[in-house]
CSV table of C-alpha atoms and ligand atoms in Angstrom, one decimal:
chain,number,residue,atom,x,y,z
L,1,UNK,CA,13.3,-45.8,-16.1
L,2,UNK,CA,10.7,-45.2,-13.4
L,3,UNK,CA,11.2,-43.5,-9.4
L,4,UNK,CA,7.9,-44.1,-7.3
L,5,UNK,CA,9.2,-42.2,-4.3
L,6,UNK,CA,7.2,-43.5,-1.3
L,7,UNK,CA,7.7,-40.1,1.3
L,8,UNK,CA,5.8,-38.3,-1.7
L,9,UNK,CA,1.5,-37.8,-0.8
L,10,UNK,CA,0.7,-38.6,-3.9
L,11,UNK,CA,-0.6,-42.4,-4.1
L,12,UNK,CA,2.6,-44.4,-6.0
L,13,UNK,CA,-0.2,-45.9,-8.8
L,14,UNK,CA,-0.8,-42.1,-9.8
L,15,UNK,CA,3.1,-41.8,-9.1
L,16,UNK,CA,3.8,-44.4,-12.2
L,17,UNK,CA,1.2,-42.9,-14.8
L,18,UNK,CA,2.2,-39.4,-14.7
L,19,UNK,CA,5.9,-41.2,-15.7
L,20,UNK,CA,4.7,-42.9,-18.5
L,21,UNK,CA,2.2,-40.8,-19.8
L,22,UNK,CA,5.1,-38.3,-20.4
L,23,UNK,CA,7.5,-40.8,-21.8
L,24,UNK,CA,4.4,-41.2,-23.9
L,25,UNK,CA,4.0,-37.6,-24.5
L,26,UNK,CA,7.4,-36.7,-25.9
L,27,UNK,CA,8.2,-40.1,-27.2
L,28,UNK,CA,10.0,-41.2,-25.2
L,29,UNK,CA,7.6,-44.6,-25.9
L,30,UNK,CA,7.4,-44.9,-29.4
L,31,UNK,CA,3.6,-46.0,-30.9
L,32,UNK,CA,3.7,-49.7,-30.0
L,33,UNK,CA,6.6,-50.3,-28.8
L,34,UNK,CA,6.1,-52.5,-25.5
L,35,UNK,CA,4.9,-51.8,-21.9
L,36,UNK,CA,6.4,-54.6,-19.4
L,37,UNK,CA,4.6,-56.9,-17.9
L,38,UNK,CA,3.0,-55.8,-14.3
L,39,UNK,CA,4.3,-58.0,-12.6
L,40,UNK,CA,8.6,-57.7,-14.5
L,41,UNK,CA,6.8,-53.7,-13.3
L,42,UNK,CA,6.1,-54.2,-10.2
L,43,UNK,CA,9.1,-56.4,-9.0
L,44,UNK,CA,12.0,-53.6,-11.1
L,45,UNK,CA,9.6,-51.0,-9.2
L,46,UNK,CA,9.5,-53.4,-5.5
L,47,UNK,CA,6.0,-52.3,-5.8
L,48,UNK,CA,2.6,-54.1,-5.4
L,49,UNK,CA,1.1,-55.3,-8.8
L,50,UNK,CA,-2.1,-53.4,-7.9
L,51,UNK,CA,-0.2,-50.4,-8.4
L,52,UNK,CA,1.1,-50.5,-11.7
L,53,UNK,CA,-1.7,-52.5,-12.1
L,54,UNK,CA,-3.9,-49.3,-11.5
L,55,UNK,CA,-1.1,-47.3,-13.4
L,56,UNK,CA,-1.6,-48.4,-16.7
L,57,UNK,CA,-6.0,-48.8,-16.1
L,58,UNK,CA,-5.6,-45.7,-15.6
L,59,UNK,CA,-3.1,-45.0,-18.9
L,60,UNK,CA,-5.5,-47.7,-20.9
L,61,UNK,CA,-9.0,-45.3,-19.9
L,62,UNK,CA,-7.0,-42.4,-21.0
L,63,UNK,CA,-6.0,-44.3,-24.7
L,64,UNK,CA,-2.5,-43.8,-24.5
L,65,UNK,CA,-2.2,-47.6,-24.4
L,66,UNK,CA,-3.8,-50.2,-26.7
L,67,UNK,CA,-4.5,-53.6,-25.3
L,68,UNK,CA,-3.5,-57.3,-27.4
L,69,UNK,CA,-5.6,-60.3,-25.5
L,70,UNK,CA,-2.4,-62.6,-23.9
L,71,UNK,CA,0.1,-60.2,-24.8
L,72,UNK,CA,0.1,-57.1,-23.1
L,73,UNK,CA,0.3,-52.8,-23.4
L,74,UNK,CA,1.7,-51.0,-26.1
L,75,UNK,CA,1.9,-47.8,-26.6
L,76,UNK,CA,-0.7,-45.8,-28.7
L,77,UNK,CA,-0.5,-43.5,-31.6
L,78,UNK,CA,-0.3,-40.2,-31.0
L,79,UNK,CA,0.2,-36.9,-32.3
L,80,UNK,CA,3.2,-35.6,-30.9
L,81,UNK,CA,2.7,-31.5,-31.9
L,82,UNK,CA,-0.8,-31.5,-30.5
L,83,UNK,CA,-0.1,-31.3,-26.3
L,84,UNK,CA,-1.9,-31.7,-23.6
L,85,UNK,CA,-2.2,-28.2,-22.2
L,86,UNK,CA,-1.5,-29.5,-18.8
L,87,UNK,CA,1.7,-30.6,-19.6
L,88,UNK,CA,3.0,-28.1,-20.1
L,89,UNK,CA,2.2,-25.7,-16.8
L,90,UNK,CA,4.6,-25.5,-13.3
L,91,UNK,CA,3.4,-28.4,-11.1
L,92,UNK,CA,0.8,-26.6,-9.0
L,93,UNK,CA,2.2,-24.4,-5.7
L,94,UNK,CA,-0.1,-25.2,-3.0
L,95,UNK,CA,-3.7,-23.0,-2.5
L,96,UNK,CA,-4.3,-22.1,-0.3
L,97,UNK,CA,-8.0,-20.2,0.5
L,98,UNK,CA,-7.9,-16.2,0.5
L,99,UNK,CA,-7.1,-13.9,3.4
L,100,UNK,CA,-10.4,-12.8,5.8
L,101,UNK,CA,-10.2,-9.2,5.0
L,102,UNK,CA,-8.7,-7.8,7.6
L,103,UNK,CA,-10.4,-7.3,10.7
L,104,UNK,CA,-12.7,-4.3,11.0
L,105,UNK,CA,-13.9,-3.2,14.5
L,106,UNK,CA,-17.1,-1.4,13.5
L,107,UNK,CA,-18.0,-2.1,9.8
L,108,UNK,CA,-20.5,-0.1,8.9
L,109,UNK,CA,-21.9,-1.5,5.7
L,110,UNK,CA,-25.5,-1.6,4.9
L,111,UNK,CA,-25.3,-4.9,4.0
L,112,UNK,CA,-24.1,-7.2,7.1
L,113,UNK,CA,-26.9,-8.5,9.5
L,114,UNK,CA,-27.0,-9.4,12.0
L,115,UNK,CA,-24.1,-12.7,13.0
L,116,UNK,CA,-26.4,-14.2,15.7
L,117,UNK,CA,-29.6,-13.8,14.3
L,118,UNK,CA,-29.7,-16.9,11.2
L,119,UNK,CA,-32.3,-19.1,13.1
L,120,UNK,CA,-30.0,-22.3,13.5
L,121,UNK,CA,-32.1,-24.9,15.2
L,122,UNK,CA,-35.3,-24.4,13.1
L,123,UNK,CA,-33.1,-24.5,10.2
L,124,UNK,CA,-31.6,-27.5,10.8
L,125,UNK,CA,-35.1,-28.8,11.9
L,126,UNK,CA,-36.5,-28.1,8.9
L,127,UNK,CA,-33.8,-29.4,6.7
L,128,UNK,CA,-33.8,-32.2,8.3
L,129,UNK,CA,-37.6,-33.3,7.9
L,130,UNK,CA,-37.6,-32.2,4.4
L,131,UNK,CA,-34.2,-35.5,3.5
L,132,UNK,CA,-36.9,-37.8,5.4
L,133,UNK,CA,-39.8,-36.4,4.1
L,134,UNK,CA,-38.5,-35.6,0.4
L,135,UNK,CA,-35.1,-37.3,-0.1
L,136,UNK,CA,-37.4,-39.3,-3.4
L,137,UNK,CA,-37.5,-36.4,-5.0
L,138,UNK,CA,-34.4,-35.6,-4.5
L,139,UNK,CA,-33.0,-37.7,-7.9
L,140,UNK,CA,-35.3,-35.4,-10.3
L,141,UNK,CA,-34.9,-31.9,-11.3
L,142,UNK,CA,-37.0,-29.5,-9.2
L,143,UNK,CA,-39.5,-27.4,-11.4
L,144,UNK,CA,-37.6,-24.6,-13.3
L,145,UNK,CA,-40.3,-21.6,-11.9
L,146,UNK,CA,-39.3,-23.3,-8.4
L,147,UNK,CA,-41.6,-25.1,-6.0
L,148,UNK,CA,-44.4,-24.7,-6.0
L,149,UNK,CA,-44.7,-25.2,-2.3
L,150,UNK,CA,-42.1,-22.6,-1.9
L,151,UNK,CA,-44.0,-20.4,-4.7
L,152,UNK,CA,-47.7,-20.8,-3.1
L,153,UNK,CA,-46.2,-19.6,0.4
L,154,UNK,CA,-44.5,-16.8,-0.7
L,155,UNK,CA,-47.8,-15.7,-2.6
L,156,UNK,CA,-49.8,-16.1,1.1
L,157,UNK,CA,-47.0,-14.0,2.6
L,158,UNK,CA,-47.0,-11.3,-0.3
L,159,UNK,CA,-50.4,-10.9,-0.1
L,160,UNK,CA,-51.2,-11.0,3.5
L,161,UNK,CA,-47.9,-8.2,4.2
L,162,UNK,CA,-46.5,-6.5,1.1
L,163,UNK,CA,-50.0,-6.5,-0.7
L,164,UNK,CA,-48.7,-8.1,-4.3
L,165,UNK,CA,-51.1,-9.2,-6.1
L,166,UNK,CA,-50.9,-12.4,-8.2
L,167,UNK,CA,-50.8,-16.5,-8.5
L,168,UNK,CA,-48.1,-18.9,-6.9
L,169,UNK,CA,-47.6,-19.3,-11.8
L,170,UNK,CA,-46.1,-15.6,-11.8
L,171,UNK,CA,-43.4,-16.8,-9.5
L,172,UNK,CA,-39.8,-17.6,-9.8
L,173,UNK,CA,-37.5,-18.5,-7.1
L,174,UNK,CA,-34.4,-16.8,-8.3
L,175,UNK,CA,-30.7,-16.1,-6.6
L,176,UNK,CA,-30.9,-13.7,-5.7
L,177,UNK,CA,-31.8,-10.1,-7.1
L,178,UNK,CA,-29.2,-9.8,-9.9
L,179,UNK,CA,-30.0,-13.7,-10.9
L,180,UNK,CA,-33.6,-12.9,-11.4
L,181,UNK,CA,-32.8,-8.9,-12.8
L,182,UNK,CA,-30.3,-10.9,-16.3
L,183,UNK,CA,-32.9,-13.2,-16.0
L,184,UNK,CA,-35.6,-10.0,-16.7
L,185,UNK,CA,-33.2,-8.6,-18.7
L,186,UNK,CA,-32.5,-10.8,-21.3
L,187,UNK,CA,-35.9,-11.6,-21.4
L,188,UNK,CA,-36.1,-7.3,-21.5
L,189,UNK,CA,-33.3,-7.5,-24.4
L,190,UNK,CA,-35.9,-8.2,-27.3
L,191,UNK,CA,-37.5,-5.4,-27.3
L,192,UNK,CA,-35.9,-2.9,-25.4
L,193,UNK,CA,-32.5,-0.7,-24.7
L,194,UNK,CA,-32.4,2.0,-22.0
L,195,UNK,CA,-33.3,1.6,-18.1
L,196,UNK,CA,-32.8,4.3,-16.2
L,197,UNK,CA,-31.3,3.6,-12.5
L,198,UNK,CA,-32.2,5.9,-9.2
L,199,UNK,CA,-29.2,7.8,-8.6
L,200,UNK,CA,-27.7,7.2,-6.1
L,201,UNK,CA,-29.0,4.0,-6.2
L,202,UNK,CA,-28.0,0.9,-5.5
L,203,UNK,CA,-25.2,-0.1,-8.4
L,204,UNK,CA,-25.1,-3.8,-8.3
L,205,UNK,CA,-27.7,-4.1,-10.1
L,206,UNK,CA,-25.9,-1.4,-13.2
L,207,UNK,CA,-23.9,-4.7,-14.1
L,208,UNK,CA,-26.2,-6.9,-14.8
L,209,UNK,CA,-27.8,-4.4,-16.5
L,210,UNK,CA,-24.4,-3.5,-18.3
L,211,UNK,CA,-23.5,-6.6,-19.5
L,212,UNK,CA,-26.6,-7.6,-21.1
L,213,UNK,CA,-25.3,-4.0,-23.4
L,214,UNK,CA,-28.4,-1.9,-21.8
L,215,UNK,CA,-27.7,2.1,-22.0
L,216,UNK,CA,-28.2,2.6,-18.2
L,217,UNK,CA,-29.8,6.2,-17.8
L,218,UNK,CA,-29.7,8.0,-14.0
L,219,UNK,CA,-32.3,9.2,-12.8
L,220,UNK,CA,-32.0,11.3,-10.1
L,221,UNK,CA,-33.6,11.4,-6.2
L,222,UNK,CA,-35.8,13.2,-4.8
L,223,UNK,CA,-37.9,12.8,-1.6
L,224,UNK,CA,-40.7,11.7,-3.5
L,225,UNK,CA,-38.4,8.8,-5.0
L,226,UNK,CA,-36.9,8.7,-8.7
L,227,UNK,CA,-38.0,12.1,-10.0
L,228,UNK,CA,-40.4,11.5,-12.6
L,229,UNK,CA,-40.4,14.4,-15.2
L,230,UNK,CA,-36.3,13.7,-15.4
L,231,UNK,CA,-38.1,9.7,-16.4
L,232,UNK,CA,-40.9,10.9,-19.3
L,233,UNK,CA,-38.4,12.8,-20.6
L,234,UNK,CA,-35.9,10.7,-21.3
L,235,UNK,CA,-35.4,8.0,-23.6
L,236,UNK,CA,-35.4,5.5,-20.9
L,237,UNK,CA,-37.6,2.0,-21.3
L,238,UNK,CA,-37.1,0.5,-18.1
L,239,UNK,CA,-37.3,1.9,-14.8
L,240,UNK,CA,-35.8,0.0,-12.6
L,241,UNK,CA,-37.2,1.6,-8.9
L,242,UNK,CA,-36.5,1.2,-4.7
L,243,UNK,CA,-40.2,2.9,-4.5
L,244,UNK,CA,-40.8,1.3,-1.1
L,245,UNK,CA,-37.2,2.6,0.4
L,246,UNK,CA,-34.8,4.6,-1.8
L,247,UNK,CA,-31.1,2.6,-1.4
L,248,UNK,CA,-29.5,4.7,-0.3
L,249,UNK,CA,-31.4,7.8,0.4
L,250,UNK,CA,-33.9,5.9,2.4
L,251,UNK,CA,-37.4,8.1,1.0
L,252,UNK,CA,-40.6,6.3,0.5
L,253,UNK,CA,-41.7,6.4,-3.0
L,254,UNK,CA,-44.9,8.4,-2.3
L,255,UNK,CA,-49.2,7.5,-3.6
L,256,UNK,CA,-49.4,9.5,-6.7
L,257,UNK,CA,-45.9,9.9,-7.8
L,258,UNK,CA,-46.8,5.6,-7.9
L,259,UNK,CA,-49.6,6.5,-9.9
L,260,UNK,CA,-47.9,8.4,-12.2
L,261,UNK,CA,-44.7,5.8,-12.2
L,262,UNK,CA,-47.5,2.8,-12.9
L,263,UNK,CA,-49.2,5.4,-15.2
L,264,UNK,CA,-46.4,5.6,-17.4
L,265,UNK,CA,-45.9,2.7,-17.9
L,266,UNK,CA,-48.7,2.0,-19.1
L,267,UNK,CA,-49.1,4.9,-21.2
L,268,UNK,CA,-45.0,3.8,-22.7
L,269,UNK,CA,-45.3,0.5,-22.9
L,270,UNK,CA,-42.9,0.5,-20.2
L,271,UNK,CA,-42.1,-1.6,-17.6
L,272,UNK,CA,-41.1,-1.6,-14.4
L,273,UNK,CA,-38.7,-3.6,-11.9
L,274,UNK,CA,-39.9,-3.0,-8.7
L,275,UNK,CA,-37.1,-4.5,-6.1
L,276,UNK,CA,-39.6,-4.2,-2.5
L,277,UNK,CA,-35.5,-6.0,-0.9
L,278,UNK,CA,-36.3,-5.1,3.7
L,279,UNK,CA,-39.8,-3.6,3.2
L,280,UNK,CA,-40.1,-5.8,6.3
L,281,UNK,CA,-38.1,-4.1,8.2
L,282,UNK,CA,-39.8,-0.6,9.6
L,283,UNK,CA,-39.5,0.3,12.5
L,284,UNK,CA,-42.4,2.9,12.7
L,285,UNK,CA,-46.2,3.3,11.3
L,286,UNK,CA,-47.5,0.3,8.9
L,287,UNK,CA,-45.9,-0.8,6.6
L,288,UNK,CA,-45.6,0.9,2.4
L,289,UNK,CA,-47.6,-1.7,0.8
L,290,UNK,CA,-45.8,-2.4,-2.8
L,291,UNK,CA,-46.3,-0.7,-6.1
L,292,UNK,CA,-47.4,-4.4,-7.5
L,293,UNK,CA,-50.5,-4.0,-5.4
L,294,UNK,CA,-51.5,-0.9,-6.6
L,295,UNK,CA,-51.3,-2.4,-10.6
L,296,UNK,CA,-51.3,-5.4,-10.5
L,297,UNK,CA,-52.0,-6.1,-14.9
L,298,UNK,CA,-49.4,-3.4,-14.4
L,299,UNK,CA,-46.3,-4.4,-16.9
L,300,UNK,CA,-44.5,-4.6,-13.5
L,301,UNK,CA,-42.1,-6.9,-12.0
L,302,UNK,CA,-41.1,-7.4,-8.5
L,303,UNK,CA,-38.7,-8.4,-7.2
L,304,UNK,CA,-38.1,-9.6,-3.4
L,305,UNK,CA,-35.8,-11.7,-1.2
L,306,UNK,CA,-34.9,-13.3,1.5
L,307,UNK,CA,-31.0,-11.8,2.4
L,308,UNK,CA,-32.2,-8.8,4.2
L,309,UNK,CA,-34.0,-11.0,6.7
L,310,UNK,CA,-33.1,-13.9,6.8
L,311,UNK,CA,-29.3,-14.7,5.3
L,312,UNK,CA,-27.5,-12.6,1.8
L,313,UNK,CA,-25.3,-16.8,2.1
L,314,UNK,CA,-28.5,-18.9,1.1
L,315,UNK,CA,-28.3,-16.6,-2.3
L,316,UNK,CA,-32.9,-17.7,-2.4
L,317,UNK,CA,-35.3,-15.2,-4.1
L,318,UNK,CA,-38.3,-14.7,-5.3
L,319,UNK,CA,-40.1,-12.2,-8.5
L,320,UNK,CA,-43.5,-11.9,-9.6
L,321,UNK,CA,-43.5,-11.9,-12.9
L,322,UNK,CA,-47.1,-9.9,-14.7
L,323,UNK,CA,-48.7,-12.4,-16.5
L,324,UNK,CA,-48.5,-10.2,-19.6
L,325,UNK,CA,-44.6,-11.5,-19.6
L,326,UNK,CA,-45.1,-15.4,-18.4
L,327,UNK,CA,-45.6,-16.5,-22.2
L,328,UNK,CA,-42.3,-14.9,-22.9
L,329,UNK,CA,-40.9,-15.2,-19.7
L,330,UNK,CA,-41.9,-19.5,-20.0
L,331,UNK,CA,-40.5,-20.0,-23.9
L,332,UNK,CA,-37.0,-18.3,-23.2
L,333,UNK,CA,-36.0,-20.7,-20.8
L,334,UNK,CA,-37.7,-23.3,-21.5
L,335,UNK,CA,-34.8,-25.9,-21.3
L,336,UNK,CA,-32.5,-24.1,-18.7
L,337,UNK,CA,-33.3,-26.0,-15.1
L,338,UNK,CA,-34.3,-23.9,-11.4
L,339,UNK,CA,-31.1,-22.3,-10.7
L,340,UNK,CA,-31.8,-23.1,-7.2
L,341,UNK,CA,-30.9,-26.1,-4.7
L,342,UNK,CA,-34.5,-28.3,-3.7
L,343,UNK,CA,-33.2,-28.7,-0.8
L,344,UNK,CA,-32.7,-25.2,0.3
L,345,UNK,CA,-36.3,-24.6,-1.2
L,346,UNK,CA,-38.1,-27.2,0.3
L,347,UNK,CA,-36.9,-26.3,4.3
L,348,UNK,CA,-38.0,-22.5,3.1
L,349,UNK,CA,-40.6,-23.4,3.3
L,350,UNK,CA,-41.0,-26.1,5.6
L,351,UNK,CA,-39.2,-22.6,6.5
L,352,UNK,CA,-42.3,-21.2,6.3
L,353,UNK,CA,-45.2,-23.2,6.4
L,354,UNK,CA,-44.4,-24.2,10.8
L,355,UNK,CA,-44.5,-20.1,11.0
L,356,UNK,CA,-41.6,-20.1,11.7
L,357,UNK,CA,-40.6,-17.4,8.7
L,358,UNK,CA,-43.3,-14.8,10.0
L,359,UNK,CA,-41.8,-15.6,13.8
L,360,UNK,CA,-38.2,-15.0,12.5
L,361,UNK,CA,-39.9,-11.4,11.1
L,362,UNK,CA,-41.1,-10.4,14.2
L,363,UNK,CA,-38.1,-10.4,16.1
L,364,UNK,CA,-35.7,-9.5,13.1
L,365,UNK,CA,-38.2,-6.4,13.1
L,366,UNK,CA,-37.1,-6.2,16.9
L,367,UNK,CA,-33.8,-6.5,17.1
L,368,UNK,CA,-32.9,-4.1,14.5
L,369,UNK,CA,-34.7,-1.7,16.0
L,370,UNK,CA,-33.0,-1.3,18.8
L,371,UNK,CA,-29.6,-1.1,16.9
L,372,UNK,CA,-31.2,1.5,14.1
L,373,UNK,CA,-32.3,3.7,17.5
L,374,UNK,CA,-29.1,3.0,18.7
L,375,UNK,CA,-27.6,4.4,15.9
L,376,UNK,CA,-29.3,7.1,16.1
L,377,UNK,CA,-29.0,7.8,20.1
L,378,UNK,CA,-25.3,7.8,19.3
L,379,UNK,CA,-25.2,10.2,16.4
L,380,UNK,CA,-27.4,12.8,18.0
L,381,UNK,CA,-24.4,12.2,21.2
L,382,UNK,CA,-21.5,12.3,19.5
L,383,UNK,CA,-22.4,14.2,16.3
L,384,UNK,CA,-25.3,17.0,17.6
L,385,UNK,CA,-25.2,19.9,14.9
L,386,UNK,CA,-22.2,18.6,12.7
L,387,UNK,CA,-25.1,16.3,11.3
L,388,UNK,CA,-28.4,15.4,10.4
L,389,UNK,CA,-29.6,12.4,9.7
L,390,UNK,CA,-31.6,10.9,6.7
L,391,UNK,CA,-33.2,7.8,5.3
L,392,UNK,CA,-34.7,6.7,9.3
L,393,UNK,CA,-37.3,4.4,10.4
L,394,UNK,CA,-36.9,1.7,8.4
L,395,UNK,CA,-34.0,-1.3,6.6
L,396,UNK,CA,-30.4,-1.7,7.8
L,397,UNK,CA,-28.5,1.3,7.0
L,398,UNK,CA,-28.6,5.3,7.6
L,399,UNK,CA,-26.9,8.5,6.2
L,400,UNK,CA,-25.4,11.0,8.2
L,401,UNK,CA,-24.4,13.9,6.0
L,402,UNK,CA,-22.3,16.2,7.9
L,403,UNK,CA,-23.0,20.0,7.9
L,404,UNK,CA,-18.8,20.3,6.8
L,405,UNK,CA,-17.6,18.8,3.3
L,406,UNK,CA,-14.3,18.9,5.6
L,407,UNK,CA,-12.7,16.1,5.9
L,408,UNK,CA,-14.2,14.3,2.3
L,409,UNK,CA,-15.9,11.1,2.0
L,410,UNK,CA,-12.8,9.5,0.5
L,411,UNK,CA,-10.5,10.8,4.1
L,412,UNK,CA,-13.0,9.9,6.5
L,413,UNK,CA,-13.1,6.4,4.6
L,414,UNK,CA,-9.3,6.7,4.9
L,415,UNK,CA,-9.1,7.6,8.8
L,416,UNK,CA,-11.7,5.2,9.7
L,417,UNK,CA,-9.7,2.4,8.5
L,418,UNK,CA,-6.7,2.9,9.9
L,419,UNK,CA,-9.1,3.6,12.8
L,420,UNK,CA,-10.5,-0.3,12.6
L,421,UNK,CA,-13.7,0.7,11.1
L,422,UNK,CA,-15.2,0.1,8.0
L,423,UNK,CA,-17.3,2.3,6.0
L,424,UNK,CA,-18.6,1.6,2.6
L,425,UNK,CA,-18.9,5.0,-0.1
L,426,UNK,CA,-21.4,6.2,-0.8
L,427,UNK,CA,-20.0,7.4,-3.6
L,428,UNK,CA,-19.9,4.1,-5.2
L,429,UNK,CA,-24.4,5.2,-5.4
L,430,UNK,CA,-23.9,7.6,-7.9
L,431,UNK,CA,-23.6,7.1,-11.3
L,432,UNK,CA,-22.3,11.2,-11.9
L,433,UNK,CA,-19.8,12.3,-9.0
L,434,UNK,CA,-21.2,12.1,-5.6
L,435,UNK,CA,-22.5,16.2,-4.5
L,436,UNK,CA,-20.6,18.0,-2.3
L,437,UNK,CA,-21.4,17.6,0.9
L,438,UNK,CA,-20.5,15.2,3.2
L,439,UNK,CA,-22.5,12.3,3.5
L,440,UNK,CA,-21.7,8.5,4.3
L,441,UNK,CA,-23.7,5.4,4.8
L,442,UNK,CA,-24.7,4.2,8.0
L,443,UNK,CA,-24.9,-0.2,8.0
L,444,UNK,CA,-26.1,-1.0,11.6
L,445,UNK,CA,-26.7,-4.7,11.5
L,446,UNK,CA,-24.3,-6.2,11.6
L,447,UNK,CA,-22.9,-4.4,15.1
L,448,UNK,CA,-24.1,-4.9,19.0
L,449,UNK,CA,-26.4,-1.3,20.0
L,450,UNK,CA,-23.3,-0.9,22.7
L,451,UNK,CA,-20.0,-1.8,19.6
L,452,UNK,CA,-23.1,1.0,17.6
L,453,UNK,CA,-22.1,3.5,20.3
L,454,UNK,CA,-18.3,3.2,20.2
L,455,UNK,CA,-17.9,3.0,16.7
L,456,UNK,CA,-19.9,6.5,15.4
L,457,UNK,CA,-18.1,7.5,19.1
L,458,UNK,CA,-14.5,6.9,17.7
L,459,UNK,CA,-16.2,8.2,13.6
L,460,UNK,CA,-17.2,11.9,15.8
L,461,UNK,CA,-13.7,12.1,15.8
L,462,UNK,CA,-12.5,10.8,12.6
L,463,UNK,CA,-14.6,12.9,11.2
L,464,UNK,CA,-13.5,16.2,12.6
L,465,UNK,CA,-11.6,18.7,10.2
L,466,UNK,CA,-7.6,18.1,10.9
D,1,PLP,C1,-31.1,-2.2,-2.9
D,1,PLP,C2,-31.2,-3.5,-2.7
D,1,PLP,N1,-32.2,-4.5,-3.3
D,1,PLP,C3,-31.8,-6.6,-3.0
D,1,PLP,C4,-30.4,-6.8,-2.2
D,1,PLP,C5,-30.8,-8.6,-2.3
D,1,PLP,O1,-29.0,-8.5,-3.2
D,1,PLP,P1,-30.1,-10.7,-2.8
D,1,PLP,O2,-31.7,-10.6,-3.1
D,1,PLP,O3,-29.0,-11.0,-4.5
D,1,PLP,O4,-28.4,-10.9,-1.7
D,1,PLP,C6,-29.8,-5.9,-2.0
D,1,PLP,C7,-29.6,-6.3,-0.4
D,1,PLP,O5,-28.1,-5.5,-0.7
D,1,PLP,C8,-29.9,-4.2,-2.1
D,1,PLP,O6,-29.0,-2.9,-1.1
């Protein structure tokens, strides 16, 4: 009645379990029918009793069969009109991991970091120390707002280096910017419906706002950041901005505009979300202090991330909430646990406490400044008068505006891909159509200085009008 295949990778008991289950579900083995004894079936199938016993145990545990003392196992009463969905499925094909994306020789994506930059040795030491010292804590859920030690370290760091004013109880550890924005969006959607975003601007937050049913209001960006006149005239009551390094244009919002934006928030009961994603990476002059530090008790939600300096794969970021939102935040999320692994949080705490973080920031600033300079030199050398660079001096990318409108972005990206160059379309950062002049968003984090030079040289050839 049953056939066991010794060459099959599936264990014998599982094969038997599945065959009996199929018989039970199809009605071939009717309700209350007695199953053969373990010994008899084992002998019939020339297999061990253990195999039959395991199959019966599993069927029994799942309710396909029941047992009667000293009589053996019997088929349970089932409604044959209801068949488990899994039985209707085709057998699963062997799963293959997703194919890696085609290898690019030159990758100008702005989110790439230096592939050799992750401080694996120090991270490993901190990780192992945490396992040794804190293993008892790993049997419990951590603090919903995030590990207190990490929040304290972040608070000190932000105060020292970003001029952010706040206490650790205002900090929430998040799993990346979108996670933080999602928490905030839930919190604000009761009393707000329209969020103003920079145009051009970071495209990924828009999905979060959209999924939370916000109206998205694109507001143009100039040298001074988001256009405040447009914002004031609009019905937007939340503004998501990148004032210290506008993405993608790299503009720094001057203090007069910052005060003006704060006034917009204060006078209208509006909220500013300040995304301070890469301000550690400023190569000339002093770092630009945060907007939040200008009005610590204002309606400003400050967001930062470890993705730019340390690793985007860790999914570790944070936000500083204004005191005015703390009670409602805790109220809304009182039944939520933290979404960030406590082990990673503890490791990050140690990494900061032991001074690795500050040293790493310093090292990365030097590493990326070299790449940044290599990018500017290469553009100067290979494009000369054909291009103007915008937004240099900070971060991990620059914008290169071409003198000629042709070939346009789509054609350049097509040619680039043919030449194994990866380009992220700057048009994706526009909510409206991008200007007719051609601009390229050029990240330099992921390539060596030599690769940057070669990549720009290749790019200069393919951007010629043919
Ligand atoms: C403007 C901006 N904000 C934030 C981030 C970081 O996001 P996350 O913390 O989700 O990695 C990025 C990453 O590219 C970014 O470009």
